[in-house]
mmCIF file of C-alpha atoms and ligand atoms in Angstrom:
data_model
loop_
_atom_site.group_PDB
_atom_site.id
_atom_site.type_symbol
_atom_site.label_atom_id
_atom_site.label_comp_id
_atom_site.label_asym_id
_atom_site.label_seq_id
_atom_site.Cartn_x
_atom_site.Cartn_y
_atom_site.Cartn_z
ATOM 1 C CA MET O 1 58.302 -123.077 47.582
ATOM 2 C CA LEU O 2 55.980 -122.046 44.788
ATOM 3 C CA GLU O 3 52.490 -123.457 44.768
ATOM 4 C CA ALA O 4 49.596 -123.088 42.342
ATOM 5 C CA ARG O 5 46.306 -124.189 43.887
ATOM 6 C CA GLY O 6 43.186 -124.989 41.899
ATOM 7 C CA ILE O 7 43.938 -122.609 39.055
ATOM 8 C CA THR O 8 41.136 -122.227 36.532
ATOM 9 C CA VAL O 9 41.483 -119.810 33.634
ATOM 10 C CA GLU O 10 38.659 -119.117 31.235
ATOM 11 C CA PHE O 11 38.868 -117.056 28.078
ATOM 12 C CA ARG O 12 35.865 -115.512 26.440
ATOM 13 C CA ARG O 13 35.862 -116.383 22.779
ATOM 14 C CA ARG O 14 34.176 -114.548 19.931
ATOM 15 C CA GLY O 15 30.483 -115.357 19.973
ATOM 16 C CA GLY O 16 30.493 -115.171 23.764
ATOM 17 C CA GLU O 17 31.189 -118.778 24.761
ATOM 18 C CA THR O 18 33.930 -119.391 27.299
ATOM 19 C CA PHE O 19 36.948 -121.590 26.764
ATOM 20 C CA ARG O 20 38.535 -123.208 29.791
ATOM 21 C CA ALA O 21 42.307 -123.118 29.178
ATOM 22 C CA LEU O 22 43.138 -124.371 32.693
ATOM 23 C CA ASP O 23 40.843 -126.492 34.802
ATOM 24 C CA ASN O 24 41.599 -126.733 38.520
ATOM 25 C CA VAL O 25 45.371 -127.028 38.070
ATOM 26 C CA SER O 26 47.507 -127.502 41.181
ATOM 27 C CA LEU O 27 51.256 -127.929 41.249
ATOM 28 C CA LYS O 28 54.232 -127.313 43.485
ATOM 29 C CA ALA O 29 57.775 -126.316 42.641
ATOM 30 C CA ALA O 30 59.651 -127.330 45.770
ATOM 31 C CA ASP O 31 62.900 -125.809 46.974
ATOM 32 C CA GLY O 32 66.035 -127.544 45.722
ATOM 33 C CA MET O 33 64.154 -129.269 42.912
ATOM 34 C CA ILE O 34 63.754 -128.894 39.187
ATOM 35 C CA THR O 35 60.070 -129.419 38.510
ATOM 36 C CA GLY O 36 58.962 -130.140 34.952
ATOM 37 C CA LEU O 37 55.665 -129.319 33.267
ATOM 38 C CA VAL O 38 55.035 -131.190 30.013
ATOM 39 C CA GLY O 39 52.161 -131.113 27.595
ATOM 40 C CA GLU O 40 51.432 -130.724 23.910
ATOM 41 C CA SER O 41 51.005 -127.411 22.155
ATOM 42 C CA GLY O 42 47.834 -125.719 23.384
ATOM 43 C CA SER O 43 47.642 -127.726 26.630
ATOM 44 C CA GLY O 44 47.886 -124.515 28.682
ATOM 45 C CA LYS O 45 51.547 -124.382 29.737
ATOM 46 C CA THR O 46 52.119 -120.724 28.915
ATOM 47 C CA THR O 47 48.749 -119.750 30.382
ATOM 48 C CA LEU O 48 49.803 -121.364 33.658
ATOM 49 C CA VAL O 49 53.164 -119.581 33.662
ATOM 50 C CA ARG O 50 51.480 -116.262 32.900
ATOM 51 C CA THR O 51 49.143 -116.869 35.824
ATOM 52 C CA ILE O 52 52.047 -117.694 38.139
ATOM 53 C CA CYS O 53 53.799 -114.474 37.095
ATOM 54 C CA GLY O 54 50.666 -112.424 37.719
ATOM 55 C CA LEU O 55 50.189 -111.569 34.031
ATOM 56 C CA GLN O 56 46.961 -113.564 33.775
ATOM 57 C CA LYS O 57 44.205 -113.337 36.354
ATOM 58 C CA PRO O 58 42.703 -116.754 37.119
ATOM 59 C CA SER O 59 38.924 -117.214 37.251
ATOM 60 C CA SER O 60 39.602 -119.132 40.466
ATOM 61 C CA GLY O 61 42.540 -120.518 42.397
ATOM 62 C CA GLU O 62 45.604 -118.972 43.962
ATOM 63 C CA VAL O 63 49.363 -118.738 43.571
ATOM 64 C CA LEU O 64 51.356 -118.953 46.786
ATOM 65 C CA ILE O 65 55.014 -118.316 47.535
ATOM 66 C CA ASP O 66 56.114 -119.832 50.831
ATOM 67 C CA GLY O 67 52.439 -120.071 51.738
ATOM 68 C CA ARG O 68 51.780 -116.376 51.102
ATOM 69 C CA ASP O 69 49.742 -114.925 48.277
ATOM 70 C CA ALA O 70 52.089 -114.236 45.332
ATOM 71 C CA GLY O 71 50.667 -110.713 45.035
ATOM 72 C CA GLU O 72 52.200 -109.878 48.440
ATOM 73 C CA ALA O 73 55.541 -111.258 47.293
ATOM 74 C CA TYR O 74 55.418 -109.028 44.193
ATOM 75 C CA ALA O 75 54.583 -106.021 46.339
ATOM 76 C CA ALA O 76 57.552 -106.833 48.599
ATOM 77 C CA ALA O 77 59.754 -107.129 45.492
ATOM 78 C CA ARG O 78 58.743 -103.630 44.410
ATOM 79 C CA ARG O 79 59.942 -102.403 47.789
ATOM 80 C CA GLY O 80 63.417 -103.680 46.947
ATOM 81 C CA GLY O 81 63.511 -107.399 47.721
ATOM 82 C CA GLY O 82 64.301 -110.076 45.164
ATOM 83 C CA LEU O 83 61.653 -111.127 42.659
ATOM 84 C CA PRO O 84 59.565 -114.198 43.510
ATOM 85 C CA VAL O 85 59.871 -115.575 39.971
ATOM 86 C CA SER O 86 61.794 -114.763 36.813
ATOM 87 C CA MET O 87 61.525 -116.174 33.291
ATOM 88 C CA VAL O 88 63.754 -117.517 30.531
ATOM 89 C CA PHE O 89 62.163 -117.971 27.103
ATOM 90 C CA GLN O 90 62.737 -120.076 24.008
ATOM 91 C CA ASP O 91 63.930 -117.371 21.629
ATOM 92 C CA ALA O 92 67.110 -116.164 23.313
ATOM 93 C CA SER O 93 68.523 -113.891 20.619
ATOM 94 C CA GLY O 94 65.089 -112.362 20.004
ATOM 95 C CA ALA O 95 64.739 -111.661 23.725
ATOM 96 C CA LEU O 96 67.883 -109.521 23.722
ATOM 97 C CA ASP O 97 68.183 -105.974 22.412
ATOM 98 C CA PRO O 98 70.452 -106.209 19.327
ATOM 99 C CA ARG O 99 72.162 -102.916 20.294
ATOM 100 C CA GLN O 100 72.971 -103.972 23.841
ATOM 101 C CA THR O 101 76.132 -105.818 24.848
ATOM 102 C CA ALA O 102 75.841 -108.859 27.106
ATOM 103 C CA LEU O 103 77.137 -106.797 30.026
ATOM 104 C CA ASP O 104 74.670 -103.961 29.341
ATOM 105 C CA ALA O 105 71.734 -106.399 29.198
ATOM 106 C CA VAL O 106 72.523 -107.787 32.652
ATOM 107 C CA ALA O 107 73.456 -104.365 34.082
ATOM 108 C CA GLU O 108 70.095 -102.995 32.944
ATOM 109 C CA ALA O 109 68.233 -105.761 34.809
ATOM 110 C CA LEU O 110 70.175 -104.927 37.971
ATOM 111 C CA ARG O 111 69.472 -101.227 37.553
ATOM 112 C CA VAL O 112 65.737 -101.678 36.901
ATOM 113 C CA HIS O 113 65.319 -103.753 40.041
ATOM 114 C CA GLY O 114 67.594 -101.548 42.121
ATOM 115 C CA LEU O 115 69.498 -104.578 43.324
ATOM 116 C CA ALA O 116 73.044 -103.291 43.219
ATOM 117 C CA PRO O 117 74.450 -99.917 44.224
ATOM 118 C CA ARG O 118 75.190 -97.910 41.075
ATOM 119 C CA PRO O 119 78.995 -98.050 41.232
ATOM 120 C CA ARG O 120 78.824 -101.827 41.713
ATOM 121 C CA ILE O 121 76.442 -102.606 38.836
ATOM 122 C CA ARG O 122 79.009 -103.375 36.142
ATOM 123 C CA ASP O 123 81.080 -105.587 38.435
ATOM 124 C CA GLU O 124 77.963 -107.414 39.556
ATOM 125 C CA ALA O 125 76.860 -107.900 35.915
ATOM 126 C CA ALA O 126 80.309 -109.287 35.052
ATOM 127 C CA ARG O 127 80.085 -111.654 38.014
ATOM 128 C CA LEU O 128 76.682 -112.937 36.812
ATOM 129 C CA LEU O 129 78.025 -113.493 33.279
ATOM 130 C CA SER O 130 80.832 -115.574 34.728
ATOM 131 C CA THR O 131 78.322 -117.468 36.911
ATOM 132 C CA VAL O 132 76.523 -118.604 33.745
ATOM 133 C CA GLY O 133 79.803 -119.727 32.205
ATOM 134 C CA LEU O 134 80.479 -116.904 29.764
ATOM 135 C CA PRO O 135 84.138 -115.977 29.246
ATOM 136 C CA ALA O 136 85.057 -112.351 29.971
ATOM 137 C CA ASP O 137 85.504 -111.483 26.278
ATOM 138 C CA VAL O 138 81.807 -112.160 25.585
ATOM 139 C CA ALA O 139 80.724 -109.383 27.969
ATOM 140 C CA GLY O 140 81.315 -106.672 25.356
ATOM 141 C CA ARG O 141 79.571 -108.499 22.501
ATOM 142 C CA ARG O 142 76.144 -107.838 21.044
ATOM 143 C CA PRO O 143 73.674 -110.669 20.276
ATOM 144 C CA GLY O 144 74.681 -110.681 16.588
ATOM 145 C CA ALA O 145 78.204 -111.716 17.585
ATOM 146 C CA MET O 146 77.125 -114.491 19.960
ATOM 147 C CA SER O 147 75.994 -118.087 19.410
ATOM 148 C CA GLY O 148 72.478 -119.217 20.346
ATOM 149 C CA GLY O 149 73.833 -120.905 23.465
ATOM 150 C CA GLN O 150 75.747 -117.774 24.494
ATOM 151 C CA CYS O 151 72.634 -115.627 23.998
ATOM 152 C CA GLN O 152 70.648 -118.019 26.188
ATOM 153 C CA ARG O 153 73.347 -117.799 28.877
ATOM 154 C CA VAL O 154 73.012 -113.999 28.812
ATOM 155 C CA CYS O 155 69.232 -114.378 29.170
ATOM 156 C CA ILE O 156 69.760 -116.697 32.139
ATOM 157 C CA ALA O 157 72.197 -114.244 33.781
ATOM 158 C CA ARG O 158 69.650 -111.475 33.240
ATOM 159 C CA ALA O 159 66.875 -113.646 34.685
ATOM 160 C CA ILE O 160 68.763 -114.440 37.901
ATOM 161 C CA ALA O 161 69.946 -110.826 38.310
ATOM 162 C CA PRO O 162 66.797 -109.807 40.267
ATOM 163 C CA ARG O 163 67.480 -112.631 42.765
ATOM 164 C CA PRO O 164 64.401 -114.745 41.927
ATOM 165 C CA ALA O 165 63.377 -117.514 44.303
ATOM 166 C CA VAL O 166 62.047 -119.485 41.331
ATOM 167 C CA LEU O 167 63.405 -119.485 37.796
ATOM 168 C CA ILE O 168 60.860 -120.512 35.158
ATOM 169 C CA GLY O 169 62.072 -121.714 31.777
ATOM 170 C CA ASP O 170 59.432 -121.775 29.023
ATOM 171 C CA GLU O 171 61.035 -124.148 26.478
ATOM 172 C CA PRO O 172 64.447 -122.589 27.168
ATOM 173 C CA VAL O 173 66.478 -125.089 25.121
ATOM 174 C CA SER O 174 64.137 -126.141 22.333
ATOM 175 C CA ALA O 175 65.583 -123.644 19.839
ATOM 176 C CA LEU O 176 69.177 -124.790 20.466
ATOM 177 C CA ASP O 177 71.322 -127.528 18.875
ATOM 178 C CA VAL O 178 71.128 -130.776 20.808
ATOM 179 C CA SER O 179 74.744 -130.605 22.020
ATOM 180 C CA VAL O 180 74.185 -127.043 23.261
ATOM 181 C CA GLN O 181 70.888 -128.083 24.898
ATOM 182 C CA ALA O 182 72.710 -130.510 27.176
ATOM 183 C CA ARG O 183 75.158 -127.830 28.289
ATOM 184 C CA ILE O 184 72.430 -125.295 29.028
ATOM 185 C CA LEU O 185 70.439 -127.910 30.982
ATOM 186 C CA LYS O 186 73.559 -128.639 33.034
ATOM 187 C CA LEU O 187 73.851 -124.910 33.685
ATOM 188 C CA PHE O 188 70.298 -124.801 35.093
ATOM 189 C CA ALA O 189 71.126 -127.727 37.396
ATOM 190 C CA LYS O 190 74.406 -126.115 38.467
ATOM 191 C CA LEU O 191 72.775 -122.758 39.253
ATOM 192 C CA LEU O 192 70.224 -124.474 41.453
ATOM 193 C CA ALA O 193 72.824 -126.654 43.192
ATOM 194 C CA GLU O 194 74.883 -123.538 43.938
ATOM 195 C CA ARG O 195 71.793 -121.555 44.981
ATOM 196 C CA ALA O 196 73.173 -118.959 42.558
ATOM 197 C CA ASN O 197 71.974 -115.473 43.477
ATOM 198 C CA GLY O 198 69.537 -116.941 46.000
ATOM 199 C CA LEU O 199 67.853 -119.307 43.508
ATOM 200 C CA ARG O 200 65.731 -121.907 45.297
ATOM 201 C CA ALA O 201 63.698 -123.765 42.686
ATOM 202 C CA ILE O 202 63.300 -124.196 38.937
ATOM 203 C CA LEU O 203 60.110 -124.794 36.959
ATOM 204 C CA MET O 204 60.933 -126.160 33.517
ATOM 205 C CA ILE O 205 58.244 -125.991 30.851
ATOM 206 C CA THR O 206 58.908 -128.268 27.920
ATOM 207 C CA HIS O 207 57.261 -130.556 25.403
ATOM 208 C CA ASP O 208 60.460 -132.648 25.332
ATOM 209 C CA LEU O 209 60.510 -135.712 27.569
ATOM 210 C CA ALA O 210 64.262 -136.049 27.069
ATOM 211 C CA VAL O 211 64.685 -132.706 28.841
ATOM 212 C CA VAL O 212 62.514 -133.947 31.699
ATOM 213 C CA SER O 213 64.444 -137.193 31.935
ATOM 214 C CA ALA O 214 67.775 -135.346 31.899
ATOM 215 C CA ILE O 215 67.193 -132.852 34.697
ATOM 216 C CA CYS O 216 63.764 -132.887 36.322
ATOM 217 C CA ASP O 217 63.300 -134.262 39.839
ATOM 218 C CA TYR O 218 59.528 -134.243 39.488
ATOM 219 C CA VAL O 219 57.156 -133.773 36.570
ATOM 220 C CA TYR O 220 53.547 -132.778 35.942
ATOM 221 C CA VAL O 221 51.742 -133.779 32.743
ATOM 222 C CA LEU O 222 49.216 -131.272 31.429
ATOM 223 C CA GLU O 223 46.558 -132.330 28.927
ATOM 224 C CA ARG O 224 44.031 -129.789 27.638
ATOM 225 C CA GLY O 225 44.191 -127.706 30.790
ATOM 226 C CA ARG O 226 44.230 -130.558 33.284
ATOM 227 C CA ILE O 227 47.041 -132.238 35.197
ATOM 228 C CA VAL O 228 46.562 -135.896 34.310
ATOM 229 C CA GLU O 229 49.614 -137.412 35.987
ATOM 230 C CA HIS O 230 52.535 -136.351 38.155
ATOM 231 C CA GLY O 231 55.493 -138.078 39.721
ATOM 232 C CA VAL O 232 59.204 -138.813 39.600
ATOM 233 C CA PRO O 233 60.216 -138.970 35.911
ATOM 234 C CA SER O 234 62.095 -142.292 36.024
ATOM 235 C CA GLU O 235 59.113 -143.996 37.678
ATOM 236 C CA MET O 236 56.533 -142.333 35.470
ATOM 237 C CA PHE O 237 58.351 -143.043 32.217
ATOM 238 C CA ALA O 238 58.980 -146.664 33.185
ATOM 239 C CA ALA O 239 55.279 -147.191 33.950
ATOM 240 C CA PRO O 240 53.071 -144.332 32.696
ATOM 241 C CA ARG O 241 49.608 -144.614 34.195
ATOM 242 C CA HIS O 242 47.694 -142.227 32.006
ATOM 243 C CA ALA O 243 46.984 -142.880 28.318
ATOM 244 C CA TYR O 244 48.062 -139.319 27.467
ATOM 245 C CA THR O 245 51.476 -139.829 29.089
ATOM 246 C CA ARG O 246 51.860 -143.070 27.132
ATOM 247 C CA ARG O 247 51.038 -141.223 23.934
ATOM 248 C CA LEU O 248 53.568 -138.497 24.723
ATOM 249 C CA LEU O 249 56.200 -141.169 25.318
ATOM 250 C CA GLN O 250 55.351 -142.996 22.095
ATOM 251 C CA ALA O 251 55.461 -139.773 20.100
ATOM 252 C CA ALA O 252 58.813 -138.760 21.589
ATOM 253 C CA SER O 253 61.990 -139.486 19.693
ATOM 254 C CA PHE O 254 63.486 -140.060 23.125
ATOM 255 C CA LYS O 255 62.995 -143.524 24.602
ATOM 256 C CA TYR O 256 63.315 -143.946 28.325
ATOM 257 C CA ASP O 257 65.772 -146.727 29.057
ATOM 258 C CA PRO O 258 65.371 -148.092 32.593
ATOM 259 C CA ALA O 259 68.796 -149.742 32.301
ATOM 260 C CA ASN O 260 70.348 -146.361 31.665
ATOM 261 C CA PRO O 261 68.427 -143.700 33.591
ATOM 262 C CA VAL O 262 69.865 -140.240 33.160
HETATM 263 N N1 LIG A 1 44.319 -114.638 25.476
HETATM 264 C C1 LIG A 1 43.713 -115.750 25.041
HETATM 265 N N2 LIG A 1 42.433 -115.702 24.581
HETATM 266 C C2 LIG A 1 41.804 -116.827 24.170
HETATM 267 N N3 LIG A 1 42.364 -118.057 24.170
HETATM 268 C C3 LIG A 1 43.633 -118.160 24.595
HETATM 269 C C4 LIG A 1 44.375 -117.024 25.056
HETATM 270 N N4 LIG A 1 45.623 -117.444 25.437
HETATM 271 C C5 LIG A 1 45.645 -118.784 25.220
HETATM 272 N N5 LIG A 1 44.453 -119.209 24.714
HETATM 273 C C6 LIG A 1 44.117 -120.614 24.399
HETATM 274 O O1 LIG A 1 44.395 -121.410 25.539
HETATM 275 C C7 LIG A 1 44.936 -122.664 25.154
HETATM 276 C C8 LIG A 1 46.284 -122.877 25.857
HETATM 277 O O2 LIG A 1 47.250 -121.982 25.302
HETATM 278 P P1 LIG A 1 48.758 -121.913 25.827
HETATM 279 O O3 LIG A 1 49.438 -120.846 25.068
HETATM 280 O O4 LIG A 1 48.733 -121.804 27.295
HETATM 281 O O5 LIG A 1 49.304 -123.357 25.397
HETATM 282 P P2 LIG A 1 50.801 -123.940 25.459
HETATM 283 O O6 LIG A 1 50.688 -125.258 26.167
HETATM 284 O O7 LIG A 1 51.719 -122.927 26.014
HETATM 285 O O8 LIG A 1 51.133 -124.214 23.924
HETATM 286 P P3 LIG A 1 52.568 -124.139 23.139
HETATM 287 O O9 LIG A 1 53.284 -125.430 23.460
HETATM 288 O O10 LIG A 1 52.141 -124.075 21.708
HETATM 289 O O11 LIG A 1 53.296 -122.928 23.606
HETATM 290 C C9 LIG A 1 45.030 -122.652 23.634
HETATM 291 O O12 LIG A 1 43.905 -123.305 23.120
HETATM 292 C C10 LIG A 1 44.992 -121.181 23.301
HETATM 293 O O13 LIG A 1 44.431 -120.980 22.031
HETATM 294 MG MG1 LIG A 2 53.467 -121.984 25.267
#
């Protein structure tokens, strides 16, 4: 399980004053669960993810993987284990190299992390592409010849290649058509259910409450750097306790229907 404990991140702004982007944020992404993190633009979602991935040093607080400091887990990963966490981003086609085929993109991730013996890399990459639901004929295509949904599937295959314990999606479906969004969300749920490539938990960052309602088992609400509410989505959306959660629900095009929970 992934745990962030009391994370505070402060940025120094021009003029010297400090800006607190995260204020004592704690959350858990438990094994077997899809945990959601929702909040408006600027609430600190990406800052938290960057901290979890070790790209941003917190002013205080710690990130733990299975109770151990995440830094140790990253060091172990460099010695050849799987990665503790891996990311999928919003802009799938932009995240891929336009000159690389789908197979090459996944093969490269395997090579970089040294997670498959050289002669096995292409077979392993093909297996991962099939795991994310891509037909064999897509393997040889470049991003320009793939749909947005197919590009995102390649990004997901590439993200699970280094055998992450936790897969973090930062708005991974918000750039896709609604019908494609549903299929990609189902893919996330399927990968977790199958423990694909050792996957144990998913952290889903989104501003879209419909995404949370569709697949999250638990959700945290972040407002201006603070967690203001957390709970099981169906319960929270039926009776939001915090004014900010109510505002998010009112602003959402999605309406939670207790008679028809997803
Ligand atoms: N390197 C930085 N230096 C100074 N301020 C920063 C830095 N990175 C982020 N911030 C500020 O921290 C706050 C949170 O930003 P963050 O990118 O984490 O928000 P977000 O919730 O991911 O927003 P979005 O939904 O738009 O992606 C914002 O006010 C942002 O301007
Ligand atoms: Mg962001």
